[in-house]
XYZ file of C-alpha atoms in Angstrom:
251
model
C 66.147 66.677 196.147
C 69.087 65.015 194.401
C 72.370 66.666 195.491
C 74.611 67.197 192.211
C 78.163 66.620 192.296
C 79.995 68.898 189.494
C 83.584 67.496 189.582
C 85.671 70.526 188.658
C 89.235 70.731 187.994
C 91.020 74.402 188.333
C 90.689 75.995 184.814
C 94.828 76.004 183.923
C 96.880 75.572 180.886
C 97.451 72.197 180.100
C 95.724 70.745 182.874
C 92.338 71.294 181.743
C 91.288 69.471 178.370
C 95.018 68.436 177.194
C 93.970 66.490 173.992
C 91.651 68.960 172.560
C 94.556 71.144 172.711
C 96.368 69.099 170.642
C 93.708 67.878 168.051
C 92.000 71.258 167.659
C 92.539 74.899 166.759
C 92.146 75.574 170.212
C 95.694 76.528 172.263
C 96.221 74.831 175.533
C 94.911 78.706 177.061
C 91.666 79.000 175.077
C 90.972 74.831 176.213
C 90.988 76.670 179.942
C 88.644 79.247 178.595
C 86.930 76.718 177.220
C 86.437 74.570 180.423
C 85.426 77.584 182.550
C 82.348 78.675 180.133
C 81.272 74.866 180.168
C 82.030 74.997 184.276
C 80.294 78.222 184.450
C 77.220 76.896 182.410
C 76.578 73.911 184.133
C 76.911 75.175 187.482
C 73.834 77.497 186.353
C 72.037 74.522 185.086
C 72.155 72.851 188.281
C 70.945 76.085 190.226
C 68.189 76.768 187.879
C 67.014 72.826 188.706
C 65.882 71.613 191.366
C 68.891 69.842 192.196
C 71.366 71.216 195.071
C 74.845 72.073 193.889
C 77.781 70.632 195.618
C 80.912 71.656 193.129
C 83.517 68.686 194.156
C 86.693 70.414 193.420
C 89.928 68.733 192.909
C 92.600 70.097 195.894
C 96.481 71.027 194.825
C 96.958 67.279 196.405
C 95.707 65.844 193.404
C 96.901 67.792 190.502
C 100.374 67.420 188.485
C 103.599 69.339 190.298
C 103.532 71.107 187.369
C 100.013 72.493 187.024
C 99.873 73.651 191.345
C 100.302 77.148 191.627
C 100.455 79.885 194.137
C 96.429 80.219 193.682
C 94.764 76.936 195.887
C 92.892 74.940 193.723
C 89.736 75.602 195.703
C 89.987 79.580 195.723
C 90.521 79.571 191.519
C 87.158 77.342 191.303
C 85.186 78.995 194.044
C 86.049 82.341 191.762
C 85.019 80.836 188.762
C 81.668 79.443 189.943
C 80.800 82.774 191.733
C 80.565 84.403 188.517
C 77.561 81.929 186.838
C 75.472 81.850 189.377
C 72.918 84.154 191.176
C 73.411 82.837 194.484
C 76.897 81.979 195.114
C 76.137 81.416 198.715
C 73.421 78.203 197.832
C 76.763 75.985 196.518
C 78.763 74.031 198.190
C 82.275 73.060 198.136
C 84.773 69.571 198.991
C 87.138 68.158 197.942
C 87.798 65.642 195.920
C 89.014 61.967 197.315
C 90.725 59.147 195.261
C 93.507 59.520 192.421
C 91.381 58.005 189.716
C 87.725 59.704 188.037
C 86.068 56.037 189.370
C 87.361 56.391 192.981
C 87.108 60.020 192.910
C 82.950 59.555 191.763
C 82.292 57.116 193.924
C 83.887 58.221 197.170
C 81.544 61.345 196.740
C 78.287 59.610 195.643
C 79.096 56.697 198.460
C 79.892 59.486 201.135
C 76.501 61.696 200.327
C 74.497 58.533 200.729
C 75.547 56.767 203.622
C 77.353 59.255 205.803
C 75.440 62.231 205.111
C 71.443 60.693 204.491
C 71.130 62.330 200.991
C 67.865 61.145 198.903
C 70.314 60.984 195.581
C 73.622 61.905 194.202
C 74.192 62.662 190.714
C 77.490 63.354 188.835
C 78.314 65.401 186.558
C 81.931 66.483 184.747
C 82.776 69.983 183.635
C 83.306 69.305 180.263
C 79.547 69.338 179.270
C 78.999 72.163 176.649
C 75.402 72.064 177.436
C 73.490 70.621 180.029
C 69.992 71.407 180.414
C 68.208 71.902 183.904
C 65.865 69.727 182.869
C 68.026 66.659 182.280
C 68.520 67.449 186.189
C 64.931 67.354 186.801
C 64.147 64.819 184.568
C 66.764 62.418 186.340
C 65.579 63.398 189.856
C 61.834 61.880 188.962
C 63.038 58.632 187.244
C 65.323 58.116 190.839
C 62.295 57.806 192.304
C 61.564 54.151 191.156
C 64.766 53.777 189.391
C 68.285 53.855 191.534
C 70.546 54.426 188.590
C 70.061 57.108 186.167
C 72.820 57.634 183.363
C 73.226 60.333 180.721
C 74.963 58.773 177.349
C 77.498 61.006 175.707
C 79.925 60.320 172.418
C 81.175 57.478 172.140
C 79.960 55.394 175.309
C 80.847 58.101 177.768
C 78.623 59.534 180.071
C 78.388 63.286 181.172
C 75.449 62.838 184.048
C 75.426 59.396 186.521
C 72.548 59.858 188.927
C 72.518 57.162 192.154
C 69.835 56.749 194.979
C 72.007 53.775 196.012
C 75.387 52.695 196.372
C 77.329 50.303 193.943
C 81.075 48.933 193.367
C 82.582 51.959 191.732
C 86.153 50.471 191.848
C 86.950 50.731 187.892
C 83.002 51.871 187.207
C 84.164 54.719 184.535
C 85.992 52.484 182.698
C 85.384 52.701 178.911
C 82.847 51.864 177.493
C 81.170 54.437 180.622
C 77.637 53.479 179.701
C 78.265 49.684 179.573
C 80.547 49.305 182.873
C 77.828 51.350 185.060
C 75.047 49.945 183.750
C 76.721 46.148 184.405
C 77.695 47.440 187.951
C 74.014 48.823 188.625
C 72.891 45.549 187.224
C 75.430 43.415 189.539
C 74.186 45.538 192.776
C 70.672 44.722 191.823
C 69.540 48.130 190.500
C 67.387 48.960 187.413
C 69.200 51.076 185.366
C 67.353 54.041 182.931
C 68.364 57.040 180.692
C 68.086 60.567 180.237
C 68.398 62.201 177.166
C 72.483 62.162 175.276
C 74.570 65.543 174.773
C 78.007 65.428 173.807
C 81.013 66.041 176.287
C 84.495 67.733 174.928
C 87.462 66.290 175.460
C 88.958 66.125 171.613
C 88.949 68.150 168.798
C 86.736 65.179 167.492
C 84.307 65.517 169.698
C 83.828 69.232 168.417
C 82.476 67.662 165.060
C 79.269 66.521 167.101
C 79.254 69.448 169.840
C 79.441 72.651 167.472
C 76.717 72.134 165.022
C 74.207 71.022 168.283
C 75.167 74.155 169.558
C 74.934 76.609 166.488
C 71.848 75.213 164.862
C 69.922 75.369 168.440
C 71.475 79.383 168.424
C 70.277 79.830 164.792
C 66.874 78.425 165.483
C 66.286 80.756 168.603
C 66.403 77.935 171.301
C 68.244 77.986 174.625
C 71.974 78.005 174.188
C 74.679 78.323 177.087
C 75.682 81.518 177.802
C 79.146 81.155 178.425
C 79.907 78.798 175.927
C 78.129 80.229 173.448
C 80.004 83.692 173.676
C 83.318 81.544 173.924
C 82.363 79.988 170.463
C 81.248 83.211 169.181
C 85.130 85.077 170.073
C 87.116 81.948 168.963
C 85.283 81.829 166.016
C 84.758 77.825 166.112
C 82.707 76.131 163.210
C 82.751 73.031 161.151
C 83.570 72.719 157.597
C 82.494 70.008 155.458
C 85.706 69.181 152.565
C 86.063 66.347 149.907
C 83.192 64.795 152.109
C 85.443 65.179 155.188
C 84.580 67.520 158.189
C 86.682 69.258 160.086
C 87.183 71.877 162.704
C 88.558 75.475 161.391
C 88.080 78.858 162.427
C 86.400 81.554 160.927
């Protein structure tokens, strides 16, 4: 069983998904709204797998003066994932360790393997607007023969890293994502495979690749996220194509 890390940040104002606040329709409150439906959904996706969820929060410690509140950081997420999932009682909760997304990654993934005997750790950020359960499966049967597993995203980020092995993660998410894990799986001595690309959100650019994926897949009757497709549905999200340009707008 490969125990999946969802790094989750508390869903506030400004802290959560800054730049797509500021490249998109979106306000800096409906980017939190956003954040929590794509927390919410992949939390689901990891109990509906066969995967064991382990929701890696990020404590008040870590976070800007200005975004800690009188709310801990673990209570507001613990909250939040309660609501997606059946069995709130099957996840578990720590803390994030390290001040950068590399450190913090790796400390967990390095931790689960060595101190605590884990088979596999997987990661996995909470700005995914859909990730399947079966990307979690699928990446749990190609650890078996292959320690690295890594899920491409937009423009050479990755939304899922899967390990049944330890590497240097000092710097490891450094862009290009897919190139600088893949070269430090390589360096350790690890094969290195792939599971299928899907889009992460951080920009309103990104949206131009995200929202259709998401619509046509609603239009056509296939699975959808629930939470992020009914916060697409009240925002009113959709891409317009202009004078051969696209662009984000609202209905």
């Amino acid at each position: 069983m490969t125990t999946v890390a969802l790094l989750a940040d508390p869903p506030r104002p400004g802290l959560v998904l800054p730049a797509l606040a500021e490249t998109s329709p979106l306000t800096e409150a409906e980017c939190a709204d956003f954040y929590s439906a794509m927390l919410k959904d992949a939390a689901r996706a990891v109990e509906r797998s066969g995967g064991e969820l382990l929701v890696n929060y990020r404590p008040d410690d870590l976070l800007p003066d200005e975004h800690v509140t009188d709310t801990a950081s673990e209570a507001e997420v613990r909250a939040l994932v309660a609501e997606a999932l059946q069995d709130p009682s099957e996840a578990r909760y720590e803390p994030q360790v390290g001040s950068t997304l590399s450190a913090r990654a790796g400390n967990t993934v390095s931790h689960l393997l060595r101190e605590e005997g884990v088979q596999s750790v997987a990661v996995v950020r909470g700005n995914v607007p859909f990730l399947p359960r079966t990307v979690v499966d699928s990446a749990a049967m190609k650890l078996r023969s292959t320690p690295t597993i890594l899920g491409p995203s937009t423009e050479g980020r990755v939304y899922y890293a899967a390990f049944a092995d330890t590497l240097d993660f000092d710097e490891a998410f450094t862009d290009p994502e897919v190139e600088t894990l893949t070269e430090r799986a390589l360096d350790a001595g690890h094969e290195v495979d792939f599971v299928a690309m899907h889009p992460t959100v951080e920009t309103g650019e990104d949206l131009l690749t995200a929202l259709p994926a998401l619509t046509a897949r609603k239009r056509a009757g296939r699975l959808v996220p629930d939470h992020v497709s009914q916060f697409l549905g009240e925002t009113g999200l959709a891409v317009v194509h202009e004078d051969g340009e696209s662009r984000v707008t609202r209905r």
